[in-house]
Short mmCIF file of C-alpha atoms in Angstrom, two decimals:
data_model
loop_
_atom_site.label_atom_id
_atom_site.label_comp_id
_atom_site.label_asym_id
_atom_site.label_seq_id
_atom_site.Cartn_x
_atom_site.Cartn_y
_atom_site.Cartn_z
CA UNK A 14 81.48 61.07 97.94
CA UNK A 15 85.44 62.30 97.77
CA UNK A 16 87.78 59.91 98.26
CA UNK A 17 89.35 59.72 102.02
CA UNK A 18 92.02 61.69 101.06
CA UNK A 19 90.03 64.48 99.35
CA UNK A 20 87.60 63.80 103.01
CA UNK A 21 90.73 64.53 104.85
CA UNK A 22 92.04 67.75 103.16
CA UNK A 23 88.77 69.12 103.27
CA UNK A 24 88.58 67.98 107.06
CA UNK A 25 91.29 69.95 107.67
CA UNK A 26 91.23 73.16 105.45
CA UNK A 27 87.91 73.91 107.34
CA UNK A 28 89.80 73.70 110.86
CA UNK A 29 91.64 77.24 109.45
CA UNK A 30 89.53 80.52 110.58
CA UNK A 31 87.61 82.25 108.21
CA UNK A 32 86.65 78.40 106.44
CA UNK A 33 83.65 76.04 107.48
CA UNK A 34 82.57 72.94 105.89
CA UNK A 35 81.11 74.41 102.81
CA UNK A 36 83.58 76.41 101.88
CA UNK A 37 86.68 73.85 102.68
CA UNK A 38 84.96 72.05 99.82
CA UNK A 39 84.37 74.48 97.28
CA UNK A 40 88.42 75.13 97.88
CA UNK A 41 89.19 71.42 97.72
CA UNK A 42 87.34 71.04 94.87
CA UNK A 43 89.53 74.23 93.40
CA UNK A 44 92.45 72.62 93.97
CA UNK A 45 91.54 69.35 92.39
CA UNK A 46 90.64 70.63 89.47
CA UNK A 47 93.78 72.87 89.46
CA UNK A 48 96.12 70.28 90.65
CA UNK A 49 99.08 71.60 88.67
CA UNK A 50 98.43 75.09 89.17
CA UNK A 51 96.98 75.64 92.59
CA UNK A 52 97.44 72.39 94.65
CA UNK A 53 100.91 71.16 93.69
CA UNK A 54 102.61 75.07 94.55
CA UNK A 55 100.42 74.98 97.74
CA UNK A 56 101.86 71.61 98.49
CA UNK A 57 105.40 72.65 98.55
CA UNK A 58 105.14 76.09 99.87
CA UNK A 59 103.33 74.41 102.82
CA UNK A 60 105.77 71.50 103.03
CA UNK A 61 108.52 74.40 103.00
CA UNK A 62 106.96 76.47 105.70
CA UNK A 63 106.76 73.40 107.73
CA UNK A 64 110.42 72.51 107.35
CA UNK A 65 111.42 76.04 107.94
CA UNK A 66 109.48 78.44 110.13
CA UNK A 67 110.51 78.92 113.54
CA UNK A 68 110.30 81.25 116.64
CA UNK A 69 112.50 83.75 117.42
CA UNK A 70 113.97 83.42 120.47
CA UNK A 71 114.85 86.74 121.09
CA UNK A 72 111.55 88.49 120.56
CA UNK A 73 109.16 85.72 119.60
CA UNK A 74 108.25 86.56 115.79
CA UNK A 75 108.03 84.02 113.44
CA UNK A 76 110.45 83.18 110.38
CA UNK A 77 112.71 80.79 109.21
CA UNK A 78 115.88 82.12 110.94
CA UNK A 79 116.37 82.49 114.79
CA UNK A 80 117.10 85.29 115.53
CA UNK A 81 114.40 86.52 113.20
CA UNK A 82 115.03 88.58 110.39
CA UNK A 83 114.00 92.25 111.94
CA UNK A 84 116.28 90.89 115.19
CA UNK A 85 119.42 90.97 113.00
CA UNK A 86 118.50 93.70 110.75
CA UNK A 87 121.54 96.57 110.91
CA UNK A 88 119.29 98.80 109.82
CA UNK A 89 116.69 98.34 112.33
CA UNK A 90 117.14 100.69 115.60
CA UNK A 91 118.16 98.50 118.40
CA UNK A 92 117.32 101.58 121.15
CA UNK A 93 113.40 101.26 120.45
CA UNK A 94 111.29 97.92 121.61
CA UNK A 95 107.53 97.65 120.39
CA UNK A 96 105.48 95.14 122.75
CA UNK A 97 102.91 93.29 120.84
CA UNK A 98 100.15 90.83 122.05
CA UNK A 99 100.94 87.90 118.72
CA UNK A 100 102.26 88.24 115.62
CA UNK A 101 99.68 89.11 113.63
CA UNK A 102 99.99 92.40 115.48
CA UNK A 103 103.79 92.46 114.82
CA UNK A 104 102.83 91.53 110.65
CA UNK A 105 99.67 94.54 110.73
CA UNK A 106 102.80 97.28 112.16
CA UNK A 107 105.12 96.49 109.78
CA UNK A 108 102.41 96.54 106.78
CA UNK A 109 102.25 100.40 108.42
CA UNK A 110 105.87 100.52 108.07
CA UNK A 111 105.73 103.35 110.36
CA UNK A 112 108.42 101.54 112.94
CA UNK A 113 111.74 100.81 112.20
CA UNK A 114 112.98 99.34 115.42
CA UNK A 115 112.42 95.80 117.13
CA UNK A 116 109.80 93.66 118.58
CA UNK A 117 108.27 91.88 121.89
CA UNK A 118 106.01 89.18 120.87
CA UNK A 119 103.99 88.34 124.27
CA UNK A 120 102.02 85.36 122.81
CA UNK A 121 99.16 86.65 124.37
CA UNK A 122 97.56 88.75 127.28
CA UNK A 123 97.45 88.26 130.98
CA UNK A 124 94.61 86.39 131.79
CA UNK A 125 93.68 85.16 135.45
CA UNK A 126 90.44 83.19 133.98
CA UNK A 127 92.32 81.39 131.59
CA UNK A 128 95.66 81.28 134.04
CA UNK A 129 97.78 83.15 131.65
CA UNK A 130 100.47 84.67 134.12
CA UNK A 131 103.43 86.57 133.20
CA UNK A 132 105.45 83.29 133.39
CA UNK A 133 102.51 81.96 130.36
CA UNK A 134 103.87 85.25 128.40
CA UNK A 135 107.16 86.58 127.62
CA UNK A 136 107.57 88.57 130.20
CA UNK A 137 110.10 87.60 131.90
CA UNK A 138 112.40 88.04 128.75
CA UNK A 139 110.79 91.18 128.30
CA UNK A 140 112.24 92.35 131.14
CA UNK A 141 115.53 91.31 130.45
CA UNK A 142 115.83 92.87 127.29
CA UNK A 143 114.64 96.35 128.66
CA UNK A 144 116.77 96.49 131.01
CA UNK A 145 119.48 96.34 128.37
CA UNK A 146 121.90 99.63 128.52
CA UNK A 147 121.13 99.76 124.46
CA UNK A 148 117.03 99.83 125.02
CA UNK A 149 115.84 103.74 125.53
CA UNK A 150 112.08 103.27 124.68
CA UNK A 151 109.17 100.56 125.54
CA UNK A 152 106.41 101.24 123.21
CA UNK A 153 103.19 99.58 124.55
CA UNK A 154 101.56 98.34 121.52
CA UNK A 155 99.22 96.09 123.17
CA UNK A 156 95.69 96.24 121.86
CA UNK A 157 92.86 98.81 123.19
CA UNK A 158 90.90 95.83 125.34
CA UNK A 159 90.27 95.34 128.18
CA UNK A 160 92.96 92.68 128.72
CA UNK A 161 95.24 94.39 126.32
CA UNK A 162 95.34 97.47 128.56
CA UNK A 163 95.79 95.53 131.75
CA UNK A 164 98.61 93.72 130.55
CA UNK A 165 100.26 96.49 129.48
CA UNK A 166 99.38 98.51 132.70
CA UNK A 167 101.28 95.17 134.45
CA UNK A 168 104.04 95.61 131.89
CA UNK A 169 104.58 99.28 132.85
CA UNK A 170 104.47 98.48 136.67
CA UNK A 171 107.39 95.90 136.45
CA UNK A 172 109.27 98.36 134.31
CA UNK A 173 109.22 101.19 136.49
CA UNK A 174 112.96 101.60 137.75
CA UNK A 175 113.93 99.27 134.31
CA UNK A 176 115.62 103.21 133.33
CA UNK A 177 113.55 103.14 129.89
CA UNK A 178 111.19 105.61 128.46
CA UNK A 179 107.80 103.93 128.58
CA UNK A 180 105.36 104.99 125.78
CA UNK A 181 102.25 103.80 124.49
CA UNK A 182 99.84 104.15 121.32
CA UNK A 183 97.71 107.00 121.25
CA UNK A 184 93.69 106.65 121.53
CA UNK A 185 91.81 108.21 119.29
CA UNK A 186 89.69 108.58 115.98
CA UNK A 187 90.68 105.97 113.37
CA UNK A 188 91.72 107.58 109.92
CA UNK A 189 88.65 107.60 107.68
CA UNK A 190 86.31 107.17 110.75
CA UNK A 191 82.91 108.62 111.07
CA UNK A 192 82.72 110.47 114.04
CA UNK A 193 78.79 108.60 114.13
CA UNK A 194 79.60 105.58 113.76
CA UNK A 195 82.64 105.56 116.75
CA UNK A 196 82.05 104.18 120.67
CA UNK A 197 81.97 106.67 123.21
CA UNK A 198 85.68 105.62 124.49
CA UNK A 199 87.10 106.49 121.32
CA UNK A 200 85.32 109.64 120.88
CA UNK A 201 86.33 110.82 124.85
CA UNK A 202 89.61 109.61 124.04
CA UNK A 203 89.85 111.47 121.02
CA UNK A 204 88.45 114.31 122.46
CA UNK A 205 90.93 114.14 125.52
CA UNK A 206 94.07 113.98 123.39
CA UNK A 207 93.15 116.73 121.05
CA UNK A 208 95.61 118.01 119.20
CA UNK A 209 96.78 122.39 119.38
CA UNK A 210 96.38 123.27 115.60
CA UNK A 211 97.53 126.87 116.58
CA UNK A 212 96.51 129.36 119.14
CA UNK B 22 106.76 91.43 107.66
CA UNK B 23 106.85 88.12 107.33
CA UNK B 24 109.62 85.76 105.87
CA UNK B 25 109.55 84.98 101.73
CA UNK B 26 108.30 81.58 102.61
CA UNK B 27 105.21 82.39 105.04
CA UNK B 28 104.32 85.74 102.09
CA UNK B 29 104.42 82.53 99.52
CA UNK B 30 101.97 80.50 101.56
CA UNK B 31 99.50 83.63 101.96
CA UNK B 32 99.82 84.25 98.08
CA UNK B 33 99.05 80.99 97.44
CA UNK B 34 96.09 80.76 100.03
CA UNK B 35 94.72 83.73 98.74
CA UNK B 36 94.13 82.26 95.04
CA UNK B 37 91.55 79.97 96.94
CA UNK B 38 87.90 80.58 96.11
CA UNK B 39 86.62 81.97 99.78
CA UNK B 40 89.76 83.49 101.03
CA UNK B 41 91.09 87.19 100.53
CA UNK B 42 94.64 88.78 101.24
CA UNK B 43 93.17 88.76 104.90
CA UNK B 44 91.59 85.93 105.46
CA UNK B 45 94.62 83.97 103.51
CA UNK B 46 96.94 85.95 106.18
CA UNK B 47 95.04 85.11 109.03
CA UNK B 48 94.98 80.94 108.13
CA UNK B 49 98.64 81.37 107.53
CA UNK B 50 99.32 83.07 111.29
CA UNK B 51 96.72 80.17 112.41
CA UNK B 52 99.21 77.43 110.99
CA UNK B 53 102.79 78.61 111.97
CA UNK B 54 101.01 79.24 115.72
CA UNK B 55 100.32 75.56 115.89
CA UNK B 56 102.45 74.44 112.66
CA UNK B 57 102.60 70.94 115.07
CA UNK B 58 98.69 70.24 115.05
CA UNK B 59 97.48 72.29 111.78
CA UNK B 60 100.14 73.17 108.82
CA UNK B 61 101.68 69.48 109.15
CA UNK B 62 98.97 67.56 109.14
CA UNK B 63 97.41 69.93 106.05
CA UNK B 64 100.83 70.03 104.02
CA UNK B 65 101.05 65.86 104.19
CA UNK B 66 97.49 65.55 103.37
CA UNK B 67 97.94 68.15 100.39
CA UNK B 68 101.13 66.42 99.42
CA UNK B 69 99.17 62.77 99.99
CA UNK B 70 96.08 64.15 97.40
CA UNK B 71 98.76 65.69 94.70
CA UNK B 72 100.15 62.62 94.32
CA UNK B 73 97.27 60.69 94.00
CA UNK B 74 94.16 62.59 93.48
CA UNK B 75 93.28 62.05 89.38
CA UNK B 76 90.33 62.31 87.10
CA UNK B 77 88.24 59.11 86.08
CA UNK B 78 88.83 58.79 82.62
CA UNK B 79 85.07 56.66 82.53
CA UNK B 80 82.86 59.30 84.10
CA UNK B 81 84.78 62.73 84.67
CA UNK B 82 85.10 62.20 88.60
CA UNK B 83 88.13 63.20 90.94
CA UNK B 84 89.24 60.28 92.90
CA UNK B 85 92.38 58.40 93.56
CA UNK B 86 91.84 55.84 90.99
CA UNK B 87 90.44 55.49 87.56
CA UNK B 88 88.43 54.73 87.17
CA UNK B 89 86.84 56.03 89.92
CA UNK B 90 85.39 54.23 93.21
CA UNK B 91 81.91 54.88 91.96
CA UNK B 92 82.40 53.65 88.30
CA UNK B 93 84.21 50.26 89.89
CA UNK B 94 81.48 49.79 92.72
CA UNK B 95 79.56 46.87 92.30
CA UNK B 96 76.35 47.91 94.39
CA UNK B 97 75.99 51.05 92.00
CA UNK B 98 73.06 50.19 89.14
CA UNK B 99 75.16 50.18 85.81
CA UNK B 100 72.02 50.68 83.78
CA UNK B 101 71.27 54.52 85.00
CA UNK B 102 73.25 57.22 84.59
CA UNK B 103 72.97 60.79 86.17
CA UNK B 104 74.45 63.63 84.29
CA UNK B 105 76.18 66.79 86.19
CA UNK B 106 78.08 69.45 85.21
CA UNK B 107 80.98 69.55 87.77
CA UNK B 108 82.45 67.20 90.36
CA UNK B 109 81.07 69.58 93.21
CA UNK B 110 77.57 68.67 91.99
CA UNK B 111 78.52 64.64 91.72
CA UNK B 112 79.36 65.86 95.33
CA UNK B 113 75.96 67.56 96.46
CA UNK B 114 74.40 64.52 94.32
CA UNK B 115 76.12 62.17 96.59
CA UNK B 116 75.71 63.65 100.14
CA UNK B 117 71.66 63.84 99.15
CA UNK B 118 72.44 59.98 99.42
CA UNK B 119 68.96 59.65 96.87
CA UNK B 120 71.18 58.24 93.87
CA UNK B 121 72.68 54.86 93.58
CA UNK B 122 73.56 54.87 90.07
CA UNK B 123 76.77 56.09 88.13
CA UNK B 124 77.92 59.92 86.74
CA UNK B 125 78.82 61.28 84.07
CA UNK B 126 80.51 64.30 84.47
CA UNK B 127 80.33 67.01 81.79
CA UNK B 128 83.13 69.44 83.01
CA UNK B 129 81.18 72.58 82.46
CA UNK B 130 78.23 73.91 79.93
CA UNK B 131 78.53 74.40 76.32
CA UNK B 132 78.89 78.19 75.79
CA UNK B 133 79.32 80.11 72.40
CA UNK B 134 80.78 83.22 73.87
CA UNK B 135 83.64 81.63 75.84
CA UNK B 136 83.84 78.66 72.92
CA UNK B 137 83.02 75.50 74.78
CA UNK B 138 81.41 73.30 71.97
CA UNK B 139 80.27 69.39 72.59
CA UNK B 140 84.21 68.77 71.95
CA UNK B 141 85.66 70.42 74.96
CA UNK B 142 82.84 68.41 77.49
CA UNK B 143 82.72 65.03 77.74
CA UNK B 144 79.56 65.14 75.62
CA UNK B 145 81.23 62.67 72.85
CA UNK B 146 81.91 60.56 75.73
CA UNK B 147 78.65 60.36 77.32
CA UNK B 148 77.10 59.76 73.92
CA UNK B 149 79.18 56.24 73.74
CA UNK B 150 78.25 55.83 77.24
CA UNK B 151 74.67 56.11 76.58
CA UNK B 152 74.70 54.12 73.63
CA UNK B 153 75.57 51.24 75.55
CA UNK B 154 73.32 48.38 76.06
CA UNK B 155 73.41 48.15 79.56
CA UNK B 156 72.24 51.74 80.05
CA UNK B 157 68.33 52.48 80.13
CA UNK B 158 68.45 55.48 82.00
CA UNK B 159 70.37 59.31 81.73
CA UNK B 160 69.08 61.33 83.70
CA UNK B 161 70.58 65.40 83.08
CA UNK B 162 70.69 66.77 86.30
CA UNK B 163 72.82 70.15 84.87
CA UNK B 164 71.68 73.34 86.46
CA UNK B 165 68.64 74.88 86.50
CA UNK B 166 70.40 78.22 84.78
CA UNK B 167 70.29 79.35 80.98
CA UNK B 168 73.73 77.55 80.28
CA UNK B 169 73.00 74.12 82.37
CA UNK B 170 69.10 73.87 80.61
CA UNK B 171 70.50 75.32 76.86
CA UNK B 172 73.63 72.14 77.69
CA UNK B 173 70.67 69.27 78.90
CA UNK B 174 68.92 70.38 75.82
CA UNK B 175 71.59 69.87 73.52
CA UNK B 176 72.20 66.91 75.16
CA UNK B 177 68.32 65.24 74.54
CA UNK B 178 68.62 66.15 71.15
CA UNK B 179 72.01 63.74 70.30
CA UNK B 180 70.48 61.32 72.39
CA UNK B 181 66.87 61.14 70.95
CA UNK B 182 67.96 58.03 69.07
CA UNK B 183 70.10 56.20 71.35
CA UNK B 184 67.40 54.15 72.62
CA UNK B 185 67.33 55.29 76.53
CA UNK B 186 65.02 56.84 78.86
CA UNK B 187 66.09 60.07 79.33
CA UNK B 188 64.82 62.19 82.21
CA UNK B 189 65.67 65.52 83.96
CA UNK B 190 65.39 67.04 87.81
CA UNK B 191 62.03 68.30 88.73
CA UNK B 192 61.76 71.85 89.21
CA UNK B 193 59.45 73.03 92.29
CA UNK B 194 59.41 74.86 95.76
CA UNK B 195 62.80 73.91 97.62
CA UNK B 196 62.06 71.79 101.00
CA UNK B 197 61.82 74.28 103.47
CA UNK B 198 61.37 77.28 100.72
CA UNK B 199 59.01 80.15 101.43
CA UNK B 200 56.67 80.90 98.96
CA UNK B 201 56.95 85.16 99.08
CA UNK B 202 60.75 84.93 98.73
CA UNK B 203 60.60 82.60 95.47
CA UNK B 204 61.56 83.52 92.51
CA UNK B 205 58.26 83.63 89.51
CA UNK B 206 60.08 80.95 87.53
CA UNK B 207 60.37 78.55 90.32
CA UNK B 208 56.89 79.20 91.55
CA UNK B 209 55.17 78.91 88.27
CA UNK B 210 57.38 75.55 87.62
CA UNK B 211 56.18 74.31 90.73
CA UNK B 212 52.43 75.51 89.79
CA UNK B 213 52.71 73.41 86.64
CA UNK B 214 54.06 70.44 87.88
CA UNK B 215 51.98 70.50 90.93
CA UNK B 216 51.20 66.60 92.32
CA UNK B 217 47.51 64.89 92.77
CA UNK B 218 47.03 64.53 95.95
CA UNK B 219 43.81 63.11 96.25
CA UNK B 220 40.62 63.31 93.97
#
C-alpha cells in the first residue's frame, strides 16, 4: 500500500481522460521512481500553469495573458473570426496552421436537454464582436454533429443583418480516407460539393 | 496554439508511461477547463509527494518515511520476508492483501546485456537482511519471465547457506484463466504441481 499521498496523486491523475485506475498507478509509480526527472518538472510546470493560465476575455481561448496571445497578435487578420465549439478545437486549427485570423471560443454547443442557451455560450459576445465595422467574415467552424450544426445554424440566424460574410467548413472526404470505410453523409456530402477539375 | 507554459505541461505529460502527444494534450485541455477542481488539486498533491515521497533505505520501498510504513509496522511478521522486483509489484503484493510480512525490494533483475550485476540491486542488501536471526523465511516472488526466474535463482544460490527457508510463488492456471487460451508453460506448470484432492 502507497502512502496517502502517493493514494492521493494517483486518485487524482486517474480523474484526467484517457487514465483509469491502473494506469494512474503505473504513472505514479513513474514518477516516483523518477522524482528528479519526471515528477519535480511536472510539479512546477503544473504549479506554473495554475498560477498563470487564464481566459481570454475577448474570444475565450486559454493562455496566460488576457487578451490572449492570437487576440493581440499584429500579424493576425483582425477582418476574419473563426467560431469554435472549445478550445481544443481552437488548439487542432492552429496545429493546421491554415488560419491566420482570430477566434470565438463558444464553450460549448446549444443544448435544450442539458439547458445550454445562448446566454450558457458566448454568444452574446459573439454578436458583439461581429457586428464590429473591422469583422468581414464569420467562419462557422463548429463541429459536423448534430448539435454542432444546430448551433451554428442558430449562430447564422442571429447574424443575418450583422453585415458579415457568413462561411462555413466544407463537408467532405477526409484526406487519406477510404472511400469504404466513410458514412453515407460524408460520402453524399462529398459527392454534392464536388469539385470542376476542368470541362 | 497554446501558451509556452500549457505546451510545457503537455511535454511533460506526454513522458508518462500511458499517455501520447494526444492523450497528454487532451488531460492538459481537461485541467485548464476546470484548473479550480482538477490542475490545483493535482499540482499541490504533486508538489506535496516531491517533497516528501523517498525510498526506504531498509527494504527498497517508496513512501514518505524511511524507513518505510511497512518496515516500522509492528503488526507486520519480522521473521518473513517477500522478495519483488519493483515497488509496483510490493504494490500488486499488497492490494492481494494475502501477505503480512515485510519486502525487500530488488529494483530490477540482474541482466548481462544491459550490465545490472548483484551490485546495482539491492541483492548485497537482502543478503544481510536474510542473514539475520530474526528472519526464517524469503520468499522470491520476482517474475515469472527469463530475467525475474534467472534473478530468484541467483538469489537461492547466495542464500543456500544463510540458514532460512527459502520459498518461491507457485506457478499454475490464473483464477478465472481459461485453459485453451494458456500458454504450454503455464499449463504444464500447473500439470506438475497439480494438488491431491482426495484419494
Amino acid at each position: 500500500m502507497a502512502s496517502a499521498e502517493i493514494e492521493r496523486l494517483i486518485q487524482l491523475l486517474a480523474k484526467l481522460p484517457g487514465l483509469g485506475p491502473r494506469s494512474a498507478r503505473r504513472a505514479a509509480l513513474h514518477m516516483v521512481k523518477r522524482k528528479d526527472h519526471v515528477m519535480d518538472p511536472l510539479a512546477r510546470a503544473l504549479t506554473k500553469a495554475v498560477a498563470r493560465v487564464t481566459v481570454c476575455s475577448a474570444c475565450g481561448n486559454v493562455d496566460t495573458a488576457d487578451p490572449c496571445g492570437i487576440c493581440t497578435d499584429p500579424r493576425r487578420d483582425p477582418t476574419v473570426l473563426c467560431v469554435v465549439e472549445e478550445v481544443g478545437d481552437l488548439w487542432a486549427m492552429e496545429r493546421s496552421a491554415v488560419f491566420r485570423g482570430r477566434y470565438h471560443v463558444l464553450g460549448g454547443t446549444l443544448s435544450a436537454l442539458d439547458g445550454v442557451g445562448p446566454d450558457e455560450l458566448r454568444i452574446p459576445s459573439l454578436i458583439d464582436r461581429a457586428t464590429d465595422p473591422v469583422v468581414a467574415e464569420v467562419i462557422l467552424a463548429t463541429n459536423a454533429t448534430v448539435e454542432g450544426q444546430t448551433t451554428a445554424h442558430y449562430i447564422s440566424d442571429q447574424l443575418n443583418d450583422a453585415g458579415v460574410t457568413l462561411t462555413a467548413l466544407a463537408h467532405g472526404v477526409p484526406v487519406g480516407g477510404e472511400l469504404d470505410y466513410l458514412d453515407d453523409g460524408t460520402l453524399a456530402a462529398a459527392m454534392k460539393a464536388r469539385r470542376m477539375l476542368h470541362s
